[in-house]
Every structure is written in C-alpha cells, then in structure tokens.
C-alpha cells in the first residue's frame, strides 16, 4: 500500500480527531481521551507542528495520525528535553500493515534531525520493542505517575543520548499527568 507521511494541515484537525477516536475505540488500555488530547496539545506553547503527522493513502484518505510532544527528564542536577509519542493511531482496517511502523520511523528521523535525545512511549512492549523501545527503567528513568514499568518505554535517538540523565519524566499540562 502506498502511503505518504507528512505534517497535518489545520484543515485536517477534525479528520485526525476522528481517526484517533476510531483507532482507540474498543482498546482495552485507554482512557478514551486520546482524540481530545491532540487538540489540547496543539494549544500548548511547546507544540511543534512538524511532529504532528498523518499517514495518507494515494487516494487522499487519512488513515493514521501521530504526535510527538516535548517532555522533560529531570533529576536533582540536570533537566533534559525529550519527546513523547502520544498518540499513535491507525484506522482499524489499516492496522497490521506496517503503517504505524512507518509513522514511527518518520517521527524518529525528524526528532533526531531536530536534536532530541530520546522518545518516550506508554504502550504495548510487544509492539514497540520491535522498533527498539525498552523499559525506561533500563535507563534509570521513571514516570511521574504510577504505571507498570514494562509499558513505560524509551528509545535513545543518538548513541549515549540518555547517558547523562536519570530521573523522572514530566509532561506538558495538556496530558493532566503531573
């Protein structure tokens, strides 16, 4: 299937909201707010439109959406800005066809080029480990909220990208987590 990954246009915001809502419908581990979260994140001062992307078929249909947002990893001596992938959504009829993996690869490359050291994900380790994501605890990093360690994942984007920081990840206010 031919798809293009590209930044979303404001005229497509309503479509991306529907894609995210449909992708998360019936999922066991969801708060049901992912489709509303993207609107809140777009209002944050640290919103990066280049990290707000869609997967689009050759016929123009938008079949996926993903958004990277800034987070901070803090310990008592150092604060590092990294990114979190939330959400990653693919319409159910297009799942298991490599669309999500292509979106992840696109965003990882964009984040690497922008100089970010890592991406964090709260998600299924069986899926995300295929792309090199490991428990954040392997790096001495934890969430600012209670979550099973196996599902709280992190991937350095550059060699030794997390070697100088340990500590806690904090999110933008739109997430409502801190």
PDB file of C-alpha atoms in Angstrom, residues 23-164:
ATOM      1  CA  UNK A  23      -8.348   3.742  16.278  1.00  0.00           C
ATOM      2  CA  UNK A  24      -8.733   3.670  20.063  1.00  0.00           C
ATOM      3  CA  UNK A  25     -12.377   2.518  20.143  1.00  0.00           C
ATOM      4  CA  UNK A  26     -12.646  -0.781  21.983  1.00  0.00           C
ATOM      5  CA  UNK A  27      -8.980  -0.856  23.008  1.00  0.00           C
ATOM      6  CA  UNK A  28      -8.517  -2.408  26.450  1.00  0.00           C
ATOM      7  CA  UNK A  29      -5.954   0.021  27.871  1.00  0.00           C
ATOM      8  CA  UNK A  30      -7.149   3.510  27.021  1.00  0.00           C
ATOM      9  CA  UNK A  31      -8.647   6.415  28.909  1.00  0.00           C
ATOM     10  CA  UNK A  32     -10.791   7.260  25.869  1.00  0.00           C
ATOM     11  CA  UNK A  33      -9.317  10.758  25.751  1.00  0.00           C
ATOM     12  CA  UNK A  34      -6.647  10.373  23.064  1.00  0.00           C
ATOM     13  CA  UNK A  35      -8.734  12.148  20.420  1.00  0.00           C
ATOM     14  CA  UNK A  36      -9.261  15.123  22.765  1.00  0.00           C
ATOM     15  CA  UNK A  37      -5.612  15.114  23.879  1.00  0.00           C
ATOM     16  CA  UNK A  38      -4.368  16.070  20.419  1.00  0.00           C
ATOM     17  CA  UNK A  39      -6.458  19.251  20.473  1.00  0.00           C
ATOM     18  CA  UNK A  40      -5.097  20.221  23.881  1.00  0.00           C
ATOM     19  CA  UNK A  41      -1.512  19.517  22.794  1.00  0.00           C
ATOM     20  CA  UNK A  42      -1.934  21.735  19.743  1.00  0.00           C
ATOM     21  CA  UNK A  43      -2.681  24.609  22.137  1.00  0.00           C
ATOM     22  CA  UNK A  44       0.496  24.109  24.201  1.00  0.00           C
ATOM     23  CA  UNK A  45       3.270  26.706  23.850  1.00  0.00           C
ATOM     24  CA  UNK A  46       5.750  23.901  23.060  1.00  0.00           C
ATOM     25  CA  UNK A  47       3.627  22.458  20.212  1.00  0.00           C
ATOM     26  CA  UNK A  48       5.718  21.510  17.177  1.00  0.00           C
ATOM     27  CA  UNK A  49       3.562  21.223  14.028  1.00  0.00           C
ATOM     28  CA  UNK A  50       6.370  19.354  12.251  1.00  0.00           C
ATOM     29  CA  UNK A  51       5.863  16.499  14.744  1.00  0.00           C
ATOM     30  CA  UNK A  52       2.066  16.341  14.197  1.00  0.00           C
ATOM     31  CA  UNK A  53       1.746  13.974  11.234  1.00  0.00           C
ATOM     32  CA  UNK A  54      -0.720  11.968   9.200  1.00  0.00           C
ATOM     33  CA  UNK A  55      -0.440   8.813   7.149  1.00  0.00           C
ATOM     34  CA  UNK A  56      -2.269   9.388   3.875  1.00  0.00           C
ATOM     35  CA  UNK A  57      -3.124   6.924   1.119  1.00  0.00           C
ATOM     36  CA  UNK A  58      -2.515   7.817  -2.525  1.00  0.00           C
ATOM     37  CA  UNK A  59      -6.268   8.467  -2.897  1.00  0.00           C
ATOM     38  CA  UNK A  60      -6.047  11.191  -0.221  1.00  0.00           C
ATOM     39  CA  UNK A  61      -7.615   9.199   2.627  1.00  0.00           C
ATOM     40  CA  UNK A  62      -6.028   9.890   6.019  1.00  0.00           C
ATOM     41  CA  UNK A  63      -5.576   6.518   7.713  1.00  0.00           C
ATOM     42  CA  UNK A  64      -3.241   7.354  10.584  1.00  0.00           C
ATOM     43  CA  UNK A  65      -2.072  10.095  12.893  1.00  0.00           C
ATOM     44  CA  UNK A  66       0.719  10.590  15.408  1.00  0.00           C
ATOM     45  CA  UNK A  67       2.048  13.418  17.531  1.00  0.00           C
ATOM     46  CA  UNK A  68       5.316  13.992  19.357  1.00  0.00           C
ATOM     47  CA  UNK A  69       5.311  16.454  22.260  1.00  0.00           C
ATOM     48  CA  UNK A  70       8.066  17.753  24.486  1.00  0.00           C
ATOM     49  CA  UNK A  71       8.694  16.235  27.899  1.00  0.00           C
ATOM     50  CA  UNK A  72      11.397  16.877  30.450  1.00  0.00           C
ATOM     51  CA  UNK A  73      13.533  14.270  32.145  1.00  0.00           C
ATOM     52  CA  UNK A  74      14.682  15.649  35.472  1.00  0.00           C
ATOM     53  CA  UNK A  75      16.930  14.601  38.295  1.00  0.00           C
ATOM     54  CA  UNK A  76      18.332  16.769  41.072  1.00  0.00           C
ATOM     55  CA  UNK A  77      21.127  18.135  38.882  1.00  0.00           C
ATOM     56  CA  UNK A  78      20.015  18.076  35.260  1.00  0.00           C
ATOM     57  CA  UNK A  79      16.948  18.608  33.076  1.00  0.00           C
ATOM     58  CA  UNK A  80      16.839  17.251  29.530  1.00  0.00           C
ATOM     59  CA  UNK A  81      14.102  17.928  26.983  1.00  0.00           C
ATOM     60  CA  UNK A  82      12.991  14.857  25.033  1.00  0.00           C
ATOM     61  CA  UNK A  83       9.773  13.795  23.300  1.00  0.00           C
ATOM     62  CA  UNK A  84       6.778  11.553  23.935  1.00  0.00           C
ATOM     63  CA  UNK A  85       4.772   9.786  21.237  1.00  0.00           C
ATOM     64  CA  UNK A  86       1.102  10.208  22.110  1.00  0.00           C
ATOM     65  CA  UNK A  87      -0.982   9.161  20.430  1.00  0.00           C
ATOM     66  CA  UNK A  88      -0.077   6.844  17.573  1.00  0.00           C
ATOM     67  CA  UNK A  89      -3.290   5.900  15.788  1.00  0.00           C
ATOM     68  CA  UNK A  90      -4.081   3.892  12.660  1.00  0.00           C
ATOM     69  CA  UNK A  91      -7.622   3.175  11.487  1.00  0.00           C
ATOM     70  CA  UNK A  92      -8.528  -0.417  12.433  1.00  0.00           C
ATOM     71  CA  UNK A  93      -8.890  -1.601   8.827  1.00  0.00           C
ATOM     72  CA  UNK A  94      -5.292  -0.497   8.111  1.00  0.00           C
ATOM     73  CA  UNK A  95      -3.648  -1.873  11.251  1.00  0.00           C
ATOM     74  CA  UNK A  96      -1.130  -4.739  10.972  1.00  0.00           C
ATOM     75  CA  UNK A  97       0.042  -3.454   7.591  1.00  0.00           C
ATOM     76  CA  UNK A  98       3.141  -1.501   8.647  1.00  0.00           C
ATOM     77  CA  UNK A  99       1.537   1.946   8.736  1.00  0.00           C
ATOM     78  CA  UNK A 100       2.335   2.575  12.414  1.00  0.00           C
ATOM     79  CA  UNK A 101       5.941   1.485  11.930  1.00  0.00           C
ATOM     80  CA  UNK A 102       6.369   3.871   9.019  1.00  0.00           C
ATOM     81  CA  UNK A 103       4.941   6.740  11.070  1.00  0.00           C
ATOM     82  CA  UNK A 104       7.292   5.911  13.955  1.00  0.00           C
ATOM     83  CA  UNK A 105      10.312   5.818  11.624  1.00  0.00           C
ATOM     84  CA  UNK A 106       9.349   9.183  10.099  1.00  0.00           C
ATOM     85  CA  UNK A 107       8.954  10.827  13.510  1.00  0.00           C
ATOM     86  CA  UNK A 108      12.146   9.317  14.900  1.00  0.00           C
ATOM     87  CA  UNK A 109      14.108  10.717  11.961  1.00  0.00           C
ATOM     88  CA  UNK A 110      12.503  14.158  12.337  1.00  0.00           C
ATOM     89  CA  UNK A 111      13.213  14.181  16.093  1.00  0.00           C
ATOM     90  CA  UNK A 112      16.802  13.048  15.550  1.00  0.00           C
ATOM     91  CA  UNK A 113      17.358  15.811  12.982  1.00  0.00           C
ATOM     92  CA  UNK A 114      15.903  18.350  15.420  1.00  0.00           C
ATOM     93  CA  UNK A 115      18.419  17.249  18.072  1.00  0.00           C
ATOM     94  CA  UNK A 116      16.174  15.486  20.578  1.00  0.00           C
ATOM     95  CA  UNK A 117      17.913  12.708  22.530  1.00  0.00           C
ATOM     96  CA  UNK A 118      15.016  10.273  23.043  1.00  0.00           C
ATOM     97  CA  UNK A 119      11.353   9.384  22.598  1.00  0.00           C
ATOM     98  CA  UNK A 120       9.152   8.022  25.381  1.00  0.00           C
ATOM     99  CA  UNK A 121       6.062   5.885  24.839  1.00  0.00           C
ATOM    100  CA  UNK A 122       3.407   4.467  27.128  1.00  0.00           C
ATOM    101  CA  UNK A 123       2.337   1.405  25.201  1.00  0.00           C
ATOM    102  CA  UNK A 124       2.458  -2.284  24.429  1.00  0.00           C
ATOM    103  CA  UNK A 125       6.031  -3.529  24.817  1.00  0.00           C
ATOM    104  CA  UNK A 126       5.375  -6.417  22.406  1.00  0.00           C
ATOM    105  CA  UNK A 127       4.688  -3.855  19.656  1.00  0.00           C
ATOM    106  CA  UNK A 128       7.125  -1.054  20.450  1.00  0.00           C
ATOM    107  CA  UNK A 129      10.093  -3.297  21.282  1.00  0.00           C
ATOM    108  CA  UNK A 130      10.207  -4.149  17.554  1.00  0.00           C
ATOM    109  CA  UNK A 131      11.315  -0.564  16.984  1.00  0.00           C
ATOM    110  CA  UNK A 132      13.963  -0.546  19.715  1.00  0.00           C
ATOM    111  CA  UNK A 133      11.920   0.793  22.633  1.00  0.00           C
ATOM    112  CA  UNK A 134      12.868  -0.588  26.037  1.00  0.00           C
ATOM    113  CA  UNK A 135      11.566  -0.067  29.558  1.00  0.00           C
ATOM    114  CA  UNK A 136      12.567   3.424  30.711  1.00  0.00           C
ATOM    115  CA  UNK A 137      13.709   1.838  33.966  1.00  0.00           C
ATOM    116  CA  UNK A 138      16.628   0.323  31.998  1.00  0.00           C
ATOM    117  CA  UNK A 139      17.937   3.896  31.753  1.00  0.00           C
ATOM    118  CA  UNK A 140      17.186   4.864  35.356  1.00  0.00           C
ATOM    119  CA  UNK A 141      14.161   6.871  34.223  1.00  0.00           C
ATOM    120  CA  UNK A 142      10.613   6.638  35.581  1.00  0.00           C
ATOM    121  CA  UNK A 143       7.184   8.175  35.069  1.00  0.00           C
ATOM    122  CA  UNK A 144       5.734  10.947  37.201  1.00  0.00           C
ATOM    123  CA  UNK A 145       2.650   8.742  37.703  1.00  0.00           C
ATOM    124  CA  UNK A 146       2.004   5.099  38.530  1.00  0.00           C
ATOM    125  CA  UNK A 147       2.384   2.798  35.538  1.00  0.00           C
ATOM    126  CA  UNK A 148       3.683  -0.759  35.102  1.00  0.00           C
ATOM    127  CA  UNK A 149       7.374  -0.468  34.207  1.00  0.00           C
ATOM    128  CA  UNK A 150       7.072  -2.879  31.261  1.00  0.00           C
ATOM    129  CA  UNK A 151       4.704  -0.461  29.470  1.00  0.00           C
ATOM    130  CA  UNK A 152       6.684   2.719  30.099  1.00  0.00           C
ATOM    131  CA  UNK A 153       9.174   2.710  27.244  1.00  0.00           C
ATOM    132  CA  UNK A 154      12.013   4.838  25.964  1.00  0.00           C
ATOM    133  CA  UNK A 155      14.328   4.883  22.966  1.00  0.00           C
ATOM    134  CA  UNK A 156      17.507   6.930  22.684  1.00  0.00           C
ATOM    135  CA  UNK A 157      17.759   8.579  19.265  1.00  0.00           C
ATOM    136  CA  UNK A 158      21.526   9.028  19.382  1.00  0.00           C
ATOM    137  CA  UNK A 159      24.317   6.952  20.884  1.00  0.00           C
ATOM    138  CA  UNK A 160      24.546   7.645  24.614  1.00  0.00           C
ATOM    139  CA  UNK A 161      21.580  10.008  24.274  1.00  0.00           C
ATOM    140  CA  UNK A 162      20.475   9.201  27.815  1.00  0.00           C
ATOM    141  CA  UNK A 163      23.837   8.535  29.439  1.00  0.00           C
ATOM    142  CA  UNK A 164      23.919  11.824  31.354  1.00  0.00           C
TER     143      UNK A 164
END
